[in-house]
Short mmCIF file of N, CA and C in Angstrom, two decimals:
data_model
loop_
_atom_site.label_atom_id
_atom_site.label_comp_id
_atom_site.label_asym_id
_atom_site.label_seq_id
_atom_site.Cartn_x
_atom_site.Cartn_y
_atom_site.Cartn_z
N UNK A 1 15.74 15.46 32.66
CA UNK A 1 14.71 16.40 33.06
C UNK A 1 15.12 17.04 34.38
N UNK A 2 15.91 18.06 34.29
CA UNK A 2 16.38 18.79 35.47
C UNK A 2 15.82 20.20 35.45
N UNK A 3 14.90 20.48 36.33
CA UNK A 3 14.33 21.82 36.43
C UNK A 3 14.60 22.36 37.82
N UNK A 4 14.88 23.64 37.88
CA UNK A 4 15.01 24.27 39.20
C UNK A 4 13.62 24.32 39.83
N UNK A 5 13.58 24.57 41.12
CA UNK A 5 12.29 24.68 41.81
C UNK A 5 11.46 25.82 41.22
N UNK A 6 12.12 26.92 40.86
CA UNK A 6 11.40 28.05 40.28
C UNK A 6 10.84 27.70 38.90
N UNK A 7 11.60 26.98 38.10
CA UNK A 7 11.12 26.56 36.79
C UNK A 7 9.95 25.60 36.94
N UNK A 8 10.05 24.67 37.88
CA UNK A 8 8.96 23.72 38.09
C UNK A 8 7.71 24.45 38.58
N UNK A 9 7.88 25.47 39.38
CA UNK A 9 6.74 26.27 39.83
C UNK A 9 6.05 26.91 38.63
N UNK A 10 6.83 27.48 37.71
CA UNK A 10 6.25 28.09 36.51
C UNK A 10 5.53 27.06 35.67
N UNK A 11 6.10 25.88 35.51
CA UNK A 11 5.48 24.82 34.72
C UNK A 11 4.16 24.39 35.37
N UNK A 12 4.18 24.19 36.68
CA UNK A 12 2.97 23.75 37.38
C UNK A 12 1.86 24.80 37.33
N UNK A 13 2.23 26.05 37.48
CA UNK A 13 1.21 27.09 37.57
C UNK A 13 0.75 27.62 36.22
N UNK A 14 1.57 27.49 35.17
CA UNK A 14 1.25 28.17 33.91
C UNK A 14 1.01 27.24 32.72
N UNK A 15 1.14 25.95 32.89
CA UNK A 15 0.99 25.05 31.74
C UNK A 15 -0.25 24.19 31.89
N UNK A 16 -0.68 23.65 30.78
CA UNK A 16 -1.80 22.71 30.76
C UNK A 16 -1.33 21.27 30.94
N UNK A 17 -0.03 21.06 31.11
CA UNK A 17 0.49 19.70 31.30
C UNK A 17 -0.18 19.07 32.52
N UNK A 18 -0.66 17.85 32.35
CA UNK A 18 -1.25 17.12 33.46
C UNK A 18 -2.68 17.50 33.78
N UNK A 19 -3.29 18.35 32.96
CA UNK A 19 -4.69 18.72 33.16
C UNK A 19 -5.50 18.02 32.07
N UNK A 20 -6.45 17.22 32.48
CA UNK A 20 -7.27 16.49 31.50
C UNK A 20 -8.28 17.44 30.86
N UNK A 21 -8.81 17.02 29.73
CA UNK A 21 -9.79 17.84 28.99
C UNK A 21 -11.08 18.03 29.78
N UNK A 22 -11.38 17.11 30.68
CA UNK A 22 -12.62 17.19 31.45
C UNK A 22 -12.52 18.18 32.61
N UNK A 23 -11.33 18.49 33.04
CA UNK A 23 -11.16 19.38 34.18
C UNK A 23 -11.45 20.82 33.81
N UNK A 24 -11.98 21.56 34.77
CA UNK A 24 -12.24 22.98 34.55
C UNK A 24 -11.09 23.85 35.06
N UNK A 25 -10.08 23.22 35.61
CA UNK A 25 -8.93 23.93 36.15
C UNK A 25 -8.16 24.64 35.03
N UNK A 26 -7.87 25.90 35.24
CA UNK A 26 -7.13 26.70 34.25
C UNK A 26 -5.82 27.18 34.86
N UNK A 27 -4.73 27.06 34.11
CA UNK A 27 -3.45 27.60 34.59
C UNK A 27 -3.50 29.12 34.67
N UNK A 28 -2.51 29.68 35.30
CA UNK A 28 -2.44 31.14 35.40
C UNK A 28 -2.22 31.76 34.03
N UNK A 29 -2.84 32.89 33.82
CA UNK A 29 -2.58 33.66 32.62
C UNK A 29 -1.25 34.39 32.81
N UNK A 30 -0.74 34.97 31.76
CA UNK A 30 0.51 35.73 31.86
C UNK A 30 0.35 36.88 32.86
N UNK A 31 -0.79 37.54 32.82
CA UNK A 31 -1.04 38.65 33.75
C UNK A 31 -1.05 38.15 35.20
N UNK A 32 -1.75 37.04 35.45
CA UNK A 32 -1.79 36.49 36.80
C UNK A 32 -0.41 36.05 37.27
N UNK A 33 0.36 35.43 36.38
CA UNK A 33 1.72 35.00 36.72
C UNK A 33 2.58 36.20 37.08
N UNK A 34 2.50 37.27 36.28
CA UNK A 34 3.31 38.46 36.56
C UNK A 34 2.90 39.12 37.87
N UNK A 35 1.61 39.15 38.16
CA UNK A 35 1.15 39.69 39.44
C UNK A 35 1.65 38.83 40.60
N UNK A 36 1.60 37.52 40.42
CA UNK A 36 2.11 36.59 41.42
C UNK A 36 3.60 36.84 41.65
N UNK A 37 4.38 36.96 40.56
CA UNK A 37 5.82 37.21 40.68
C UNK A 37 6.10 38.52 41.40
N UNK A 38 5.32 39.55 41.07
CA UNK A 38 5.49 40.84 41.75
C UNK A 38 5.25 40.69 43.25
N UNK A 39 4.20 39.97 43.61
CA UNK A 39 3.87 39.76 45.02
C UNK A 39 4.95 38.97 45.73
N UNK A 40 5.44 37.93 45.08
CA UNK A 40 6.50 37.10 45.66
C UNK A 40 7.76 37.94 45.88
N UNK A 41 8.12 38.73 44.89
CA UNK A 41 9.32 39.56 44.97
C UNK A 41 9.19 40.60 46.07
N UNK A 42 8.01 41.21 46.19
CA UNK A 42 7.79 42.21 47.23
C UNK A 42 7.96 41.63 48.63
N UNK A 43 7.73 40.35 48.76
CA UNK A 43 7.88 39.68 50.06
C UNK A 43 9.25 39.03 50.23
N UNK A 44 10.17 39.33 49.30
CA UNK A 44 11.54 38.83 49.41
C UNK A 44 11.68 37.34 49.21
N UNK A 45 10.78 36.75 48.43
CA UNK A 45 10.78 35.31 48.21
C UNK A 45 11.03 34.98 46.74
N UNK A 46 11.24 33.71 46.47
CA UNK A 46 11.34 33.17 45.13
C UNK A 46 10.00 32.50 44.81
N UNK A 47 9.66 32.34 43.52
CA UNK A 47 8.39 31.69 43.18
C UNK A 47 8.22 30.30 43.80
N UNK A 48 9.31 29.59 44.00
CA UNK A 48 9.24 28.24 44.56
C UNK A 48 8.76 28.21 46.00
N UNK A 49 8.59 29.36 46.62
CA UNK A 49 8.10 29.38 48.00
C UNK A 49 6.76 28.66 48.10
N UNK A 50 5.97 28.67 47.02
CA UNK A 50 4.65 28.04 47.07
C UNK A 50 4.75 26.52 47.01
N UNK A 51 5.85 25.99 46.52
CA UNK A 51 6.04 24.55 46.52
C UNK A 51 6.43 24.08 47.92
N UNK A 52 7.21 24.89 48.59
CA UNK A 52 7.77 24.51 49.88
C UNK A 52 6.93 24.92 51.08
N UNK A 53 5.94 25.80 50.88
CA UNK A 53 5.11 26.21 52.01
C UNK A 53 3.71 25.66 51.82
N UNK A 54 3.07 25.38 52.90
CA UNK A 54 1.76 24.73 52.89
C UNK A 54 0.65 25.78 52.78
N UNK A 55 0.56 26.46 51.66
CA UNK A 55 -0.37 27.57 51.40
C UNK A 55 -0.23 28.71 52.40
N UNK A 56 0.74 28.64 53.28
CA UNK A 56 0.95 29.74 54.22
C UNK A 56 1.27 31.04 53.48
N UNK A 57 2.02 30.93 52.40
CA UNK A 57 2.37 32.13 51.65
C UNK A 57 1.11 32.85 51.16
N UNK A 58 0.13 32.10 50.67
CA UNK A 58 -1.09 32.71 50.16
C UNK A 58 -1.88 33.40 51.26
N UNK A 59 -1.92 32.77 52.42
CA UNK A 59 -2.63 33.36 53.55
C UNK A 59 -1.93 34.63 54.03
N UNK A 60 -0.61 34.54 54.13
CA UNK A 60 0.18 35.67 54.64
C UNK A 60 0.16 36.88 53.70
N UNK A 61 -0.02 36.62 52.41
CA UNK A 61 0.02 37.72 51.44
C UNK A 61 -1.35 38.18 51.00
N UNK A 62 -2.40 37.64 51.61
CA UNK A 62 -3.74 38.17 51.39
C UNK A 62 -4.49 37.67 50.16
N UNK A 63 -4.06 36.55 49.59
CA UNK A 63 -4.81 36.00 48.46
C UNK A 63 -6.15 35.46 48.96
N UNK A 64 -7.18 35.59 48.13
CA UNK A 64 -8.50 35.10 48.54
C UNK A 64 -8.55 33.58 48.48
N UNK A 65 -9.58 33.01 49.09
CA UNK A 65 -9.71 31.55 49.21
C UNK A 65 -9.82 30.88 47.84
N UNK A 66 -10.55 31.50 46.91
CA UNK A 66 -10.74 30.90 45.58
C UNK A 66 -9.40 30.78 44.84
N UNK A 67 -8.60 31.85 44.88
CA UNK A 67 -7.30 31.82 44.21
C UNK A 67 -6.37 30.82 44.90
N UNK A 68 -6.40 30.78 46.22
CA UNK A 68 -5.56 29.85 46.97
C UNK A 68 -5.91 28.41 46.61
N UNK A 69 -7.19 28.09 46.51
CA UNK A 69 -7.61 26.73 46.14
C UNK A 69 -7.16 26.39 44.73
N UNK A 70 -7.27 27.34 43.82
CA UNK A 70 -6.82 27.12 42.44
C UNK A 70 -5.32 26.83 42.41
N UNK A 71 -4.55 27.62 43.15
CA UNK A 71 -3.10 27.42 43.20
C UNK A 71 -2.76 26.06 43.79
N UNK A 72 -3.46 25.66 44.84
CA UNK A 72 -3.22 24.36 45.46
C UNK A 72 -3.47 23.23 44.47
N UNK A 73 -4.54 23.35 43.68
CA UNK A 73 -4.85 22.31 42.69
C UNK A 73 -3.78 22.28 41.60
N UNK A 74 -3.35 23.45 41.14
CA UNK A 74 -2.31 23.50 40.11
C UNK A 74 -1.01 22.89 40.62
N UNK A 75 -0.66 23.20 41.85
CA UNK A 75 0.59 22.70 42.43
C UNK A 75 0.53 21.22 42.77
N UNK A 76 -0.67 20.69 43.00
CA UNK A 76 -0.80 19.29 43.44
C UNK A 76 -0.65 18.29 42.29
N UNK A 77 -0.54 18.74 41.07
CA UNK A 77 -0.47 17.81 39.95
C UNK A 77 0.97 17.52 39.53
N UNK A 78 1.89 17.62 40.46
CA UNK A 78 3.31 17.39 40.18
C UNK A 78 3.60 16.05 39.55
N UNK A 79 2.95 14.99 40.03
CA UNK A 79 3.18 13.65 39.47
C UNK A 79 2.74 13.56 38.03
N UNK A 80 1.55 14.09 37.73
CA UNK A 80 1.05 14.06 36.35
C UNK A 80 1.94 14.88 35.43
N UNK A 81 2.41 16.01 35.92
CA UNK A 81 3.30 16.87 35.12
C UNK A 81 4.63 16.17 34.87
N UNK A 82 5.15 15.48 35.89
CA UNK A 82 6.42 14.76 35.72
C UNK A 82 6.29 13.70 34.62
N UNK A 83 5.19 12.96 34.62
CA UNK A 83 4.97 11.95 33.57
C UNK A 83 4.84 12.62 32.20
N UNK A 84 4.10 13.73 32.13
CA UNK A 84 3.93 14.44 30.86
C UNK A 84 5.27 14.97 30.35
N UNK A 85 6.08 15.52 31.24
CA UNK A 85 7.41 16.02 30.84
C UNK A 85 8.29 14.88 30.36
N UNK A 86 8.20 13.74 31.02
CA UNK A 86 8.99 12.58 30.61
C UNK A 86 8.57 12.11 29.21
N UNK A 87 7.28 12.07 28.96
CA UNK A 87 6.79 11.67 27.64
C UNK A 87 7.25 12.64 26.56
N UNK A 88 7.19 13.93 26.85
CA UNK A 88 7.66 14.93 25.88
C UNK A 88 9.15 14.77 25.61
N UNK A 89 9.92 14.53 26.65
CA UNK A 89 11.36 14.35 26.51
C UNK A 89 11.67 13.14 25.63
N UNK A 90 10.93 12.05 25.81
CA UNK A 90 11.12 10.84 25.00
C UNK A 90 10.85 11.12 23.52
N UNK A 91 9.97 12.09 23.25
CA UNK A 91 9.64 12.47 21.88
C UNK A 91 10.60 13.52 21.32
N UNK A 92 11.55 13.93 22.15
CA UNK A 92 12.52 14.93 21.71
C UNK A 92 12.07 16.36 21.89
N UNK A 93 11.05 16.56 22.70
CA UNK A 93 10.52 17.90 22.95
C UNK A 93 11.01 18.36 24.31
N UNK A 94 11.70 19.47 24.33
CA UNK A 94 12.20 20.02 25.59
C UNK A 94 11.36 21.20 26.03
N UNK A 95 11.27 21.38 27.31
CA UNK A 95 10.56 22.51 27.90
C UNK A 95 11.62 23.50 28.37
N UNK A 96 11.45 24.75 28.01
CA UNK A 96 12.41 25.78 28.40
C UNK A 96 11.69 26.84 29.21
N UNK A 97 12.22 27.15 30.36
CA UNK A 97 11.72 28.27 31.14
C UNK A 97 12.89 29.19 31.39
N UNK A 98 12.65 30.47 31.28
CA UNK A 98 13.71 31.45 31.51
C UNK A 98 13.24 32.47 32.53
N UNK A 99 13.98 32.60 33.59
CA UNK A 99 13.68 33.66 34.53
C UNK A 99 14.22 34.96 33.94
N UNK A 100 13.86 36.06 34.53
CA UNK A 100 14.29 37.35 34.00
C UNK A 100 15.81 37.43 33.92
N UNK A 101 16.51 36.96 34.93
CA UNK A 101 17.97 37.00 34.93
C UNK A 101 18.56 36.11 33.85
N UNK A 102 18.00 34.90 33.70
CA UNK A 102 18.47 34.00 32.67
C UNK A 102 18.18 34.54 31.28
N UNK A 103 17.02 35.19 31.12
CA UNK A 103 16.65 35.74 29.83
C UNK A 103 17.64 36.83 29.43
N UNK A 104 18.04 37.68 30.36
CA UNK A 104 18.99 38.73 30.05
C UNK A 104 20.33 38.16 29.60
N UNK A 105 20.79 37.11 30.27
CA UNK A 105 22.05 36.46 29.88
C UNK A 105 21.93 35.88 28.49
N UNK A 106 20.81 35.19 28.23
CA UNK A 106 20.59 34.57 26.93
C UNK A 106 20.53 35.63 25.84
N UNK A 107 19.80 36.72 26.08
CA UNK A 107 19.70 37.77 25.07
C UNK A 107 21.04 38.45 24.83
N UNK A 108 21.82 38.66 25.87
CA UNK A 108 23.15 39.26 25.70
C UNK A 108 24.02 38.39 24.78
N UNK A 109 23.98 37.08 25.02
CA UNK A 109 24.76 36.17 24.17
C UNK A 109 24.24 36.18 22.74
N UNK A 110 22.94 36.21 22.59
CA UNK A 110 22.33 36.20 21.27
C UNK A 110 22.67 37.47 20.49
N UNK A 111 22.77 38.57 21.18
CA UNK A 111 22.94 39.87 20.53
C UNK A 111 24.39 40.32 20.41
N UNK A 112 25.34 39.49 20.79
CA UNK A 112 26.74 39.90 20.77
C UNK A 112 27.19 40.38 19.40
N UNK A 113 26.79 39.69 18.34
CA UNK A 113 27.25 40.03 17.01
C UNK A 113 26.20 40.78 16.19
N UNK A 114 25.15 41.24 16.82
CA UNK A 114 24.12 41.96 16.07
C UNK A 114 24.19 43.45 16.40
N UNK A 115 23.23 44.19 15.88
CA UNK A 115 23.20 45.62 16.14
C UNK A 115 22.35 45.95 17.36
N UNK A 116 22.01 44.94 18.15
CA UNK A 116 21.29 45.19 19.39
C UNK A 116 22.29 45.39 20.51
N UNK A 117 21.97 46.31 21.40
CA UNK A 117 22.85 46.53 22.54
C UNK A 117 22.00 46.61 23.80
N UNK A 118 22.52 46.04 24.86
CA UNK A 118 21.86 46.05 26.15
C UNK A 118 22.27 47.32 26.88
N UNK A 119 21.32 48.24 27.06
CA UNK A 119 21.62 49.52 27.70
C UNK A 119 20.58 49.77 28.79
N UNK A 120 21.05 49.98 30.00
CA UNK A 120 20.18 50.31 31.12
C UNK A 120 19.00 49.35 31.26
N UNK A 121 19.28 48.06 31.15
CA UNK A 121 18.24 47.06 31.34
C UNK A 121 17.31 46.87 30.17
N UNK A 122 17.62 47.47 29.02
CA UNK A 122 16.77 47.33 27.84
C UNK A 122 17.62 47.03 26.62
N UNK A 123 17.02 46.37 25.66
CA UNK A 123 17.69 46.08 24.41
C UNK A 123 17.27 47.13 23.38
N UNK A 124 18.23 47.76 22.77
CA UNK A 124 17.95 48.79 21.77
C UNK A 124 18.76 48.54 20.53
N UNK A 125 18.27 49.01 19.41
CA UNK A 125 19.04 48.90 18.17
C UNK A 125 19.97 50.07 18.09
N UNK A 126 21.14 49.83 17.57
CA UNK A 126 22.13 50.88 17.38
C UNK A 126 22.07 51.36 15.94
N UNK A 127 22.29 52.63 15.71
CA UNK A 127 22.31 53.11 14.33
C UNK A 127 23.47 52.50 13.58
N UNK A 128 23.24 52.19 12.35
CA UNK A 128 24.30 51.60 11.53
C UNK A 128 25.33 52.64 11.20
N UNK A 129 26.60 52.26 11.29
CA UNK A 129 27.70 53.17 10.99
C UNK A 129 28.28 52.91 9.62
N UNK A 130 27.66 52.07 8.85
CA UNK A 130 28.17 51.71 7.52
C UNK A 130 27.74 52.68 6.47
#
């Protein structure tokens, strides 16, 4: 179970791992995650900045108190998530996270022998020449 800090940040903030059925805590939606990533990028940081900073990032970037508290609760369940990930791994279930850069590399490899081509940051189909 080797995850980068950025991958662990995504797992902590976007998954239900380690959240009991009784809790009202909800992970970030895809929209919230993308907005968070945009904000992090605009400040020249990586997503893992929230693991390494003591909510200072949220204060400095203008997040409201309610969102900051939610993020703190999501990030504080690292131990429960580690146990959940370990249990999944024992069952043969792997967790995969792909950052935008990793996704592009993976898609390029996947599309090498197909009619998809990576052009100007987008994947497009090529007309068949047959």
